[in-house]
């Protein structure tokens, strides 16, 4: 009997329980930077949005940092809760709900926020709302760590030329109305509608909400399945800092609407 075929590989992707894609058990380079940031700011408070089974939450707690882990799916949080060693449990607060529609946080609360492989499942309107919330609830000097899939995955080879045509004329060129058209073999793991992102879209929306983009990069990840692996640009990530004099803080204090939104310029 060939046991090797039955034992999952260390980095094999794990499907979510709610058809929201799949999760790698290994940290990518942006998540690693998030963990390092937490480690360097041990007394801070951190947020992991769409934490799944807690691939990023766990190492943060294990470094002795306080972290709020939130997810739409209660079963993911239950798995995470079970897998945190007892001595770190008091460091982790679990919250179930939709970010940003149901979960919001007080302004200037977090020293760092991780949101990894989650934006795909939000509508364009909710993506903007999410960035606004993130920008408001980060402390000045706090950092955002964000990763997404890019259009440059092997399974999206038929979509990549469409993305390229749209990229200079559409705000969200990575919008896919029916994922089964491009990725039929993974469609059962994903919602019908999906958005993939390049660093340009991520950087643009982060800047629009007052965040300084410090790193914007494509990357690949350990254990990437062959049907996704292409040429090393399969994922997009950004690291941003909320400036000490964020324009959003000024507008909020004065109860003003951002001029971009008031004029509905997109
Ligand atoms: C592909 S998984 C990524 C999980 C984890 N961040 C990681 O990188 O391994 C996406 C996760 O985001 C959660 N999610 C999707 N939309 C969400 C939302 N609007 N608010 C909170 N969690 C959400 C899903 O339930 C799922 O656990």
Tab-separated table of C-alpha atoms and ligand atoms in Angstrom:
chain	number	residue	atom	x	y	z
A	1	UNK	CA	0.000	0.000	0.000
A	2	UNK	CA	1.275	3.474	-0.860
A	3	UNK	CA	0.960	5.357	2.452
A	4	UNK	CA	2.817	8.382	1.105
A	5	UNK	CA	-0.178	9.241	-1.089
A	6	UNK	CA	-2.542	9.275	1.900
A	7	UNK	CA	-0.485	11.393	4.281
A	8	UNK	CA	-1.119	15.102	3.623
A	9	UNK	CA	2.013	17.038	2.755
A	10	UNK	CA	3.123	19.568	5.378
A	11	UNK	CA	2.088	22.495	3.199
A	12	UNK	CA	-0.953	21.060	1.441
A	13	UNK	CA	-3.720	23.668	1.084
A	14	UNK	CA	-6.720	23.045	3.346
A	15	UNK	CA	-10.255	23.885	2.101
A	16	UNK	CA	-12.301	26.328	4.186
A	17	UNK	CA	-15.517	24.933	5.681
A	18	UNK	CA	-17.652	27.678	4.106
A	19	UNK	CA	-16.575	27.657	0.460
A	20	UNK	CA	-14.314	30.644	0.942
A	21	UNK	CA	-11.270	29.203	-0.779
A	22	UNK	CA	-8.455	27.298	0.845
A	23	UNK	CA	-5.709	27.967	3.353
A	24	UNK	CA	-2.024	27.224	3.389
A	25	UNK	CA	-0.691	25.945	6.724
A	26	UNK	CA	2.548	27.882	6.042
A	27	UNK	CA	2.909	31.634	6.482
A	28	UNK	CA	3.605	33.701	3.382
A	29	UNK	CA	6.174	36.509	3.414
A	30	UNK	CA	3.628	39.228	4.256
A	31	UNK	CA	2.136	37.174	7.118
A	32	UNK	CA	5.681	36.524	8.365
A	33	UNK	CA	6.255	40.290	8.377
A	34	UNK	CA	3.009	40.675	10.391
A	35	UNK	CA	4.219	38.160	12.984
A	36	UNK	CA	7.596	39.918	13.156
A	37	UNK	CA	5.846	43.290	13.594
A	38	UNK	CA	3.824	41.855	16.509
A	39	UNK	CA	6.947	40.371	18.055
A	40	UNK	CA	8.665	43.755	17.846
A	41	UNK	CA	5.685	45.477	19.516
A	42	UNK	CA	4.891	42.939	22.206
A	43	UNK	CA	2.660	45.203	24.284
A	44	UNK	CA	0.472	46.088	21.304
A	45	UNK	CA	-2.984	44.899	20.280
A	46	UNK	CA	-3.383	43.126	16.943
A	47	UNK	CA	-6.232	42.074	14.671
A	48	UNK	CA	-6.402	39.120	12.268
A	49	UNK	CA	-9.379	39.614	9.921
A	50	UNK	CA	-10.702	36.433	8.274
A	51	UNK	CA	-8.331	34.412	10.417
A	52	UNK	CA	-9.578	30.997	9.209
A	53	UNK	CA	-7.958	28.298	11.310
A	54	UNK	CA	-5.498	30.867	12.632
A	55	UNK	CA	-2.309	30.342	10.662
A	56	UNK	CA	-1.256	33.910	11.549
A	57	UNK	CA	-3.125	34.270	14.868
A	58	UNK	CA	-1.358	31.302	16.452
A	59	UNK	CA	2.260	32.463	16.047
A	60	UNK	CA	1.262	35.952	17.220
A	61	UNK	CA	-0.246	34.535	20.437
A	62	UNK	CA	2.730	32.238	20.876
A	63	UNK	CA	4.955	35.322	20.919
A	64	UNK	CA	2.957	36.615	23.868
A	65	UNK	CA	0.921	39.234	21.987
A	66	UNK	CA	-2.780	40.081	22.400
A	67	UNK	CA	-4.723	39.380	19.228
A	68	UNK	CA	-8.353	39.607	18.165
A	69	UNK	CA	-9.093	36.904	15.593
A	70	UNK	CA	-12.295	37.335	13.617
A	71	UNK	CA	-13.971	35.275	10.950
A	72	UNK	CA	-17.328	34.925	9.244
A	73	UNK	CA	-17.357	31.208	9.966
A	74	UNK	CA	-17.857	30.077	13.572
A	75	UNK	CA	-16.549	26.578	12.760
A	76	UNK	CA	-13.188	28.051	11.784
A	77	UNK	CA	-13.022	29.871	15.105
A	78	UNK	CA	-13.924	26.654	16.947
A	79	UNK	CA	-11.022	24.839	15.245
A	80	UNK	CA	-8.700	27.709	16.128
A	81	UNK	CA	-9.895	27.744	19.724
A	82	UNK	CA	-9.197	24.024	20.067
A	83	UNK	CA	-5.745	24.292	18.566
A	84	UNK	CA	-4.373	27.165	20.689
A	85	UNK	CA	-2.301	25.747	23.541
A	86	UNK	CA	-3.975	26.520	26.885
A	87	UNK	CA	-1.208	28.858	28.068
A	88	UNK	CA	-1.823	31.239	25.142
A	89	UNK	CA	-5.637	31.146	25.071
A	90	UNK	CA	-6.162	34.242	27.210
A	91	UNK	CA	-4.221	36.233	24.610
A	92	UNK	CA	-6.701	35.470	21.839
A	93	UNK	CA	-10.197	36.990	21.535
A	94	UNK	CA	-12.411	35.265	18.981
A	95	UNK	CA	-15.136	37.209	17.178
A	96	UNK	CA	-17.581	35.799	14.636
A	97	UNK	CA	-19.097	38.089	12.025
A	98	UNK	CA	-18.721	39.864	8.715
A	99	UNK	CA	-16.027	42.499	8.429
A	100	UNK	CA	-16.750	45.326	7.757
A	101	UNK	CA	-20.572	44.983	7.765
A	102	UNK	CA	-21.029	43.477	11.253
A	103	UNK	CA	-17.670	43.918	12.943
A	104	UNK	CA	-16.252	47.363	13.533
A	105	UNK	CA	-13.712	48.491	16.085
A	106	UNK	CA	-13.000	51.696	17.979
A	107	UNK	CA	-10.769	54.168	16.175
A	108	UNK	CA	-7.000	54.107	16.810
A	109	UNK	CA	-7.054	50.682	18.487
A	110	UNK	CA	-4.648	48.342	16.706
A	111	UNK	CA	-0.885	48.351	16.319
A	112	UNK	CA	-1.138	45.919	13.437
A	113	UNK	CA	-3.815	44.286	11.280
A	114	UNK	CA	-3.502	41.206	9.108
A	115	UNK	CA	-6.055	40.469	6.371
A	116	UNK	CA	-4.896	37.552	4.325
A	117	UNK	CA	-6.786	36.051	1.367
A	118	UNK	CA	-10.088	37.669	2.367
A	119	UNK	CA	-10.692	40.625	0.007
A	120	UNK	CA	-11.749	38.212	-2.786
A	121	UNK	CA	-15.010	37.629	-0.990
A	122	UNK	CA	-16.055	41.276	-0.614
A	123	UNK	CA	-17.945	43.420	-3.100
A	124	UNK	CA	-16.097	46.496	-4.419
A	125	UNK	CA	-18.225	48.674	-2.127
A	126	UNK	CA	-17.357	46.530	0.905
A	127	UNK	CA	-13.659	46.558	-0.057
A	128	UNK	CA	-13.672	50.347	0.193
A	129	UNK	CA	-15.616	50.190	3.461
A	130	UNK	CA	-13.090	47.644	4.781
A	131	UNK	CA	-10.135	49.911	3.948
A	132	UNK	CA	-11.846	52.868	5.600
A	133	UNK	CA	-12.515	50.835	8.767
A	134	UNK	CA	-8.956	49.490	8.788
A	135	UNK	CA	-7.545	52.961	8.342
A	136	UNK	CA	-9.663	54.300	11.192
A	137	UNK	CA	-9.069	51.492	13.676
A	138	UNK	CA	-5.295	51.359	13.179
A	139	UNK	CA	-3.343	53.495	15.617
A	140	UNK	CA	-1.238	56.206	13.997
A	141	UNK	CA	2.005	54.389	13.163
A	142	UNK	CA	0.117	51.050	13.093
A	143	UNK	CA	0.541	48.741	10.107
A	144	UNK	CA	-1.654	46.803	7.720
A	145	UNK	CA	-0.484	43.489	6.218
A	146	UNK	CA	-2.629	42.286	3.329
A	147	UNK	CA	-2.409	39.432	0.823
A	148	UNK	CA	-4.579	38.289	-2.075
A	149	UNK	CA	-4.424	36.014	-5.104
A	150	UNK	CA	-3.242	37.712	-8.279
A	151	UNK	CA	-4.522	37.054	-11.829
A	152	UNK	CA	-1.165	35.369	-12.555
A	153	UNK	CA	-2.073	31.882	-11.370
A	154	UNK	CA	-1.941	28.936	-13.799
A	155	UNK	CA	-5.623	28.151	-13.192
A	156	UNK	CA	-6.494	31.731	-14.251
A	157	UNK	CA	-4.538	31.599	-17.524
A	158	UNK	CA	-7.698	32.270	-19.549
A	159	UNK	CA	-8.611	35.199	-17.312
A	160	UNK	CA	-5.179	36.909	-17.268
A	161	UNK	CA	-5.548	38.397	-20.817
A	162	UNK	CA	-8.972	39.787	-19.839
A	163	UNK	CA	-7.408	41.326	-16.737
A	164	UNK	CA	-4.635	42.877	-18.865
A	165	UNK	CA	-7.191	44.507	-21.195
A	166	UNK	CA	-9.208	45.926	-18.325
A	167	UNK	CA	-6.359	47.017	-16.109
A	168	UNK	CA	-5.942	50.596	-17.353
A	169	UNK	CA	-9.645	51.329	-17.766
A	170	UNK	CA	-11.480	49.600	-14.933
A	171	UNK	CA	-11.274	50.206	-11.224
A	172	UNK	CA	-11.502	46.491	-10.338
A	173	UNK	CA	-10.055	44.705	-13.388
A	174	UNK	CA	-9.789	41.440	-11.442
A	175	UNK	CA	-13.563	41.041	-11.031
A	176	UNK	CA	-14.715	37.531	-12.066
A	177	UNK	CA	-18.482	37.042	-12.376
A	178	UNK	CA	-18.368	33.239	-12.537
A	179	UNK	CA	-15.248	31.525	-11.241
A	180	UNK	CA	-16.373	28.191	-12.761
A	181	UNK	CA	-15.667	29.616	-16.235
A	182	UNK	CA	-11.963	29.717	-15.454
A	183	UNK	CA	-11.388	27.323	-12.565
A	184	UNK	CA	-14.050	24.599	-12.873
A	185	UNK	CA	-12.055	22.123	-10.775
A	186	UNK	CA	-11.894	24.558	-7.814
A	187	UNK	CA	-15.313	26.203	-8.221
A	188	UNK	CA	-16.857	24.050	-5.464
A	189	UNK	CA	-14.418	25.675	-3.006
A	190	UNK	CA	-15.188	29.252	-3.984
A	191	UNK	CA	-18.144	31.648	-4.202
A	192	UNK	CA	-19.360	32.266	-7.763
A	193	UNK	CA	-18.180	35.882	-7.770
A	194	UNK	CA	-14.576	36.642	-6.990
A	195	UNK	CA	-12.004	39.388	-7.344
A	196	UNK	CA	-8.269	38.934	-7.813
A	197	UNK	CA	-5.858	41.817	-7.355
A	198	UNK	CA	-2.535	43.145	-8.515
A	199	UNK	CA	-0.441	45.344	-6.280
A	200	UNK	CA	-1.632	48.419	-8.240
A	201	UNK	CA	-5.275	48.067	-7.174
A	202	UNK	CA	-4.304	47.269	-3.587
A	203	UNK	CA	-1.931	50.225	-3.386
A	204	UNK	CA	-4.445	52.579	-4.968
A	205	UNK	CA	-7.248	51.769	-2.540
A	206	UNK	CA	-4.889	51.842	0.464
A	207	UNK	CA	-3.625	55.299	-0.539
A	208	UNK	CA	-7.184	56.505	-1.128
A	209	UNK	CA	-7.908	55.792	2.532
A	210	UNK	CA	-4.854	57.580	3.818
A	211	UNK	CA	-2.433	54.669	4.296
A	212	UNK	CA	1.233	54.927	3.281
A	213	UNK	CA	2.143	51.915	1.158
A	214	UNK	CA	5.592	50.775	2.254
A	215	UNK	CA	5.813	47.447	0.426
A	216	UNK	CA	3.853	46.272	-2.628
A	217	UNK	CA	4.962	42.951	-4.028
A	218	UNK	CA	4.033	39.852	-5.994
A	219	UNK	CA	5.132	36.579	-4.469
A	220	UNK	CA	4.707	32.828	-4.578
A	221	UNK	CA	4.242	30.556	-1.605
A	222	UNK	CA	5.610	27.371	-0.179
A	223	UNK	CA	3.601	24.309	-1.225
A	224	UNK	CA	1.623	26.107	-3.949
A	225	UNK	CA	-0.373	23.440	-5.859
A	226	UNK	CA	0.801	22.807	-9.464
A	227	UNK	CA	-2.498	24.018	-10.962
A	228	UNK	CA	-1.934	27.457	-9.349
A	229	UNK	CA	1.838	27.695	-9.696
A	230	UNK	CA	2.962	29.795	-12.694
A	231	UNK	CA	5.946	32.101	-12.624
A	232	UNK	CA	6.286	33.404	-9.087
A	233	UNK	CA	3.665	36.199	-9.173
A	234	UNK	CA	0.682	34.135	-8.023
A	235	UNK	CA	-0.076	36.358	-5.015
A	236	UNK	CA	-0.105	40.105	-4.326
A	237	UNK	CA	0.703	41.689	-0.996
A	238	UNK	CA	1.033	45.107	0.562
A	239	UNK	CA	2.318	46.445	3.851
A	240	UNK	CA	1.073	49.932	4.780
A	241	UNK	CA	1.479	52.325	7.674
A	242	UNK	CA	-1.112	54.728	9.010
A	243	UNK	CA	0.668	58.099	9.087
A	244	UNK	CA	0.796	59.977	12.370
A	245	UNK	CA	-1.093	62.832	10.690
A	246	UNK	CA	-3.611	60.703	8.780
A	247	UNK	CA	-6.089	62.893	6.836
A	248	UNK	CA	-8.833	60.459	7.852
A	249	UNK	CA	-8.304	61.292	11.540
A	250	UNK	CA	-8.737	64.979	10.753
A	251	UNK	CA	-11.912	64.394	8.719
A	252	UNK	CA	-13.441	62.102	11.347
A	253	UNK	CA	-12.687	64.542	14.159
A	254	UNK	CA	-14.432	67.276	12.243
A	255	UNK	CA	-17.257	64.959	11.164
A	256	UNK	CA	-16.499	65.751	7.543
A	257	UNK	CA	-16.969	63.418	4.604
A	258	UNK	CA	-13.892	62.603	2.542
A	259	UNK	CA	-14.110	64.895	-0.532
A	260	UNK	CA	-13.600	61.871	-2.798
A	261	UNK	CA	-16.736	60.295	-1.371
A	262	UNK	CA	-18.728	63.483	-1.175
A	263	UNK	CA	-18.168	64.071	-4.887
A	264	UNK	CA	-18.608	60.361	-5.620
A	265	UNK	CA	-15.411	60.398	-7.694
A	266	UNK	CA	-14.259	56.834	-8.438
B	1	LIG	C1	-9.075	31.804	2.137
B	1	LIG	S1	-9.466	31.877	3.829
B	1	LIG	C2	-7.992	32.625	4.498
B	1	LIG	C3	-7.808	32.352	5.958
B	1	LIG	C4	-6.540	32.917	6.594
B	1	LIG	N1	-6.562	34.362	6.609
B	1	LIG	C5	-5.315	32.401	5.881
B	1	LIG	O1	-4.630	33.186	5.238
B	1	LIG	O2	-5.064	31.206	5.988
B	1	LIG	C6	-10.634	33.208	3.923
B	1	LIG	C7	-11.219	33.360	5.308
B	1	LIG	O3	-11.860	34.623	5.394
B	1	LIG	C8	-13.105	34.464	6.027
B	1	LIG	N2	-13.946	35.565	5.540
B	1	LIG	C9	-14.388	35.781	4.282
B	1	LIG	N3	-15.079	36.917	4.218
B	1	LIG	C10	-15.077	37.461	5.457
B	1	LIG	C11	-15.627	38.655	6.024
B	1	LIG	N4	-16.315	39.517	5.284
B	1	LIG	N5	-15.430	38.880	7.343
B	1	LIG	C12	-14.734	38.014	8.107
B	1	LIG	N6	-14.181	36.874	7.624
B	1	LIG	C13	-14.343	36.595	6.316
B	1	LIG	C14	-13.577	33.087	5.598
B	1	LIG	O4	-14.551	32.555	6.465
B	1	LIG	C15	-12.268	32.304	5.637
B	1	LIG	O5	-12.008	31.785	6.903
